[in-house]
Amino acid sequence: AAGVGMQGLSPAARRAPYGADEDAAVRAARIGNDANAQLVGRYPDKFRSFISLPLPHIDASLRELRRGFDELGMIGVNLHISVLNRSVASDEFLPIYEEINRRGGLIFYHPCGNGICSPMITEYGLNGAVGTSLEDTAIALHLIAKRIPARFPDIDFVIPHFGGPLAMLLERLDNQFSMKQHDLPEPPSVTARRFYYDTVGHGSPAALLCAWSAFGADHLLPGSDYPVLLSFETYERTFGWIRDVDIPAADIDQILEKTAPSVLDLGP
């Protein structure tokens, strides 16, 4: 009824199988991946799944990554934006990027809901309302600062929620986080436009217009945040509001119908 042909499955905030205990993290990751693979197997025309990894345990994560791609047929890797309060762009996680790059794979990021580890957010109860969007922007900036897209050029990076406030910061980044200052291979705005962003924006035309203007329709793809948004809108409305925004019809069609199949290699 919502016009959705296929939905990608990944764990919500605070549901990633991360933990200090390696055995528990591995068991949790396998349970989640096997459950998703079972659902995809029952409804292969309706669902695909991202791989969840038992981070911060690198060797175990590489084994689960290979199982997810080679045995379970998954379409990419889900990384929550931090692992036990450490950015997933940290050097310790580079072997994960190396393997995904070798496969020409995709990473879909998701906030943890930890308020970017800041009492300025958490002590005011703003984790969901603001903190998650700041996490989105933080991971994009961490990837840029660590030069990860340049080091791993065969990875497609997908950041949720329009990238948070990133779209309105591109010129400021170029001025105040410049190539020269930080030994970057290109201006931050150029790298940011290499990423892909989903459309979860709580129905905000301003957010869509800003992201569309900054990144282009071919770098936006539909997201649902299911079932979180059902508390505020119907599943149909999660996608339907996009058609009400004053942007060209061809660009709306690109966002809703064309970008995701191309990026996720799903075919027409």
Short mmCIF file of C-alpha atoms in Angstrom, two decimals, residues 10-157:
data_model
loop_
_atom_site.label_atom_id
_atom_site.label_comp_id
_atom_site.label_asym_id
_atom_site.label_seq_id
_atom_site.Cartn_x
_atom_site.Cartn_y
_atom_site.Cartn_z
CA SER A 10 19.16 -3.80 9.95
CA PRO A 11 19.14 -3.44 13.75
CA ALA A 12 17.80 -0.31 15.39
CA ALA A 13 19.63 1.93 17.85
CA ARG A 14 20.96 0.04 20.89
CA ARG A 15 20.22 -3.27 19.12
CA ALA A 16 23.59 -3.91 17.50
CA PRO A 17 25.33 -7.07 18.76
CA TYR A 18 28.24 -5.20 20.31
CA GLY A 19 29.76 -6.07 23.64
CA ALA A 20 32.95 -6.61 25.58
CA ASP A 21 32.25 -10.36 25.92
CA GLU A 22 33.29 -11.84 22.57
CA ASP A 23 31.31 -15.07 22.86
CA ALA A 24 28.11 -13.21 23.72
CA ALA A 25 28.64 -10.72 20.89
CA VAL A 26 29.22 -13.52 18.38
CA ARG A 27 26.11 -15.39 19.50
CA ALA A 28 24.02 -12.23 19.29
CA ALA A 29 25.29 -11.39 15.81
CA ARG A 30 24.62 -14.91 14.53
CA ILE A 31 21.10 -14.95 16.01
CA GLY A 32 20.24 -11.65 14.34
CA ASN A 33 21.80 -12.50 11.01
CA ASP A 34 20.26 -15.96 10.89
CA ALA A 35 16.80 -14.57 11.75
CA ASN A 36 17.05 -11.97 9.00
CA ALA A 37 18.35 -14.53 6.51
CA GLN A 38 15.40 -16.78 7.35
CA LEU A 39 12.94 -13.96 6.67
CA VAL A 40 14.67 -13.08 3.39
CA GLY A 41 14.52 -16.75 2.43
CA ARG A 42 10.76 -16.84 3.02
CA TYR A 43 10.10 -13.58 1.15
CA PRO A 44 13.01 -13.07 -1.27
CA ASP A 45 11.06 -10.56 -3.37
CA LYS A 46 10.26 -8.38 -0.35
CA PHE A 47 13.34 -8.28 1.87
CA ARG A 48 17.12 -8.07 1.87
CA SER A 49 19.38 -7.79 4.90
CA PHE A 50 22.56 -6.10 6.07
CA ILE A 51 25.14 -8.03 8.07
CA SER A 52 25.54 -7.24 11.76
CA LEU A 53 29.01 -7.75 13.22
CA PRO A 54 30.12 -8.75 16.75
CA LEU A 55 32.24 -5.67 17.31
CA PRO A 56 34.68 -4.68 18.72
CA HIS A 57 36.08 -8.17 18.08
CA ILE A 58 37.79 -7.79 14.71
CA ASP A 59 38.68 -11.39 13.81
CA ALA A 60 35.23 -12.63 14.83
CA SER A 61 33.65 -9.78 12.89
CA LEU A 62 35.60 -10.65 9.76
CA ARG A 63 34.42 -14.25 10.03
CA GLU A 64 30.79 -13.13 10.41
CA LEU A 65 31.18 -10.65 7.56
CA ARG A 66 32.35 -13.42 5.26
CA ARG A 67 29.54 -15.72 6.41
CA GLY A 68 26.99 -12.97 5.82
CA PHE A 69 28.13 -12.32 2.27
CA ASP A 70 29.18 -15.80 1.16
CA GLU A 71 26.64 -18.02 2.92
CA LEU A 72 23.67 -15.80 3.77
CA GLY A 73 23.69 -13.65 0.62
CA MET A 74 23.39 -10.31 2.39
CA ILE A 75 23.69 -7.02 0.54
CA GLY A 76 25.97 -4.96 2.78
CA VAL A 77 27.22 -4.35 6.30
CA ASN A 78 25.47 -2.46 9.09
CA LEU A 79 27.78 -0.48 11.36
CA HIS A 80 26.43 1.46 14.29
CA ILE A 81 28.18 4.81 14.54
CA SER A 82 30.05 3.94 17.71
CA VAL A 83 31.16 0.75 19.37
CA LEU A 84 31.27 0.87 23.16
CA ASN A 85 31.51 4.67 22.83
CA ARG A 86 34.35 4.54 20.28
CA SER A 87 33.83 5.87 16.76
CA VAL A 88 33.54 3.12 14.19
CA ALA A 89 35.92 5.21 12.06
CA SER A 90 38.71 4.54 14.57
CA ASP A 91 41.86 2.83 13.33
CA GLU A 92 41.08 -0.37 15.20
CA PHE A 93 38.19 -1.01 12.78
CA LEU A 94 40.19 -0.50 9.58
CA PRO A 95 40.41 -4.26 8.84
CA ILE A 96 36.62 -4.23 8.49
CA TYR A 97 36.84 -1.46 5.90
CA GLU A 98 39.64 -3.29 4.10
CA GLU A 99 37.54 -6.42 3.65
CA ILE A 100 34.43 -4.54 2.57
CA ASN A 101 36.52 -2.53 0.11
CA ARG A 102 38.03 -5.73 -1.29
CA ARG A 103 34.51 -6.93 -2.00
CA GLY A 104 33.31 -3.63 -3.42
CA GLY A 105 30.66 -3.60 -0.70
CA LEU A 106 28.36 -1.17 1.05
CA ILE A 107 28.17 0.11 4.63
CA PHE A 108 24.92 1.37 6.12
CA TYR A 109 25.48 3.32 9.33
CA HIS A 110 23.00 3.73 12.15
CA PRO A 111 23.05 5.86 15.31
CA CYS A 112 23.52 4.20 18.68
CA GLY A 113 21.25 6.60 20.58
CA ASN A 114 24.03 7.53 23.00
CA GLY A 115 23.73 11.30 22.53
CA ILE A 116 27.24 11.40 21.03
CA CYS A 117 28.46 10.57 24.54
CA SER A 118 27.71 14.13 25.61
CA PRO A 119 25.94 15.16 28.82
CA MET A 120 24.97 18.31 26.92
CA ILE A 121 22.58 16.00 25.05
CA THR A 122 21.88 13.12 27.41
CA GLU A 123 21.22 15.11 30.57
CA TYR A 124 18.52 17.05 28.74
CA GLY A 125 16.79 13.96 27.32
CA LEU A 126 17.63 14.89 23.74
CA ASN A 127 19.12 11.56 22.63
CA GLY A 128 16.42 10.76 20.09
CA ALA A 129 15.31 14.24 19.15
CA VAL A 130 18.78 15.66 18.46
CA GLY A 131 21.51 13.22 19.46
CA THR A 132 20.87 10.70 16.68
CA SER A 133 21.13 13.41 14.00
CA LEU A 134 24.38 14.62 15.52
CA GLU A 135 25.67 11.05 15.42
CA ASP A 136 24.89 10.94 11.70
CA THR A 137 26.89 14.09 11.09
CA ALA A 138 29.69 12.90 13.38
CA ILE A 139 30.28 9.67 11.46
CA ALA A 140 30.36 11.52 8.14
CA LEU A 141 32.93 13.94 9.58
CA HIS A 142 34.97 11.14 11.14
CA LEU A 143 35.11 9.34 7.78
CA ILE A 144 36.25 12.56 6.11
CA ALA A 145 38.82 13.37 8.80
CA LYS A 146 40.30 9.84 8.66
CA ARG A 147 40.32 9.94 4.82
CA ILE A 148 38.50 6.62 4.78
CA PRO A 149 36.63 7.15 1.48
CA ALA A 150 39.92 7.93 -0.27
CA ARG A 151 41.65 4.94 1.33
CA PHE A 152 38.77 2.59 0.52
CA PRO A 153 37.33 3.91 -2.76
CA ASP A 154 35.32 0.77 -3.60
CA ILE A 155 32.95 1.12 -0.63
CA ASP A 156 29.55 2.82 -0.90
CA PHE A 157 28.73 4.66 2.33
#
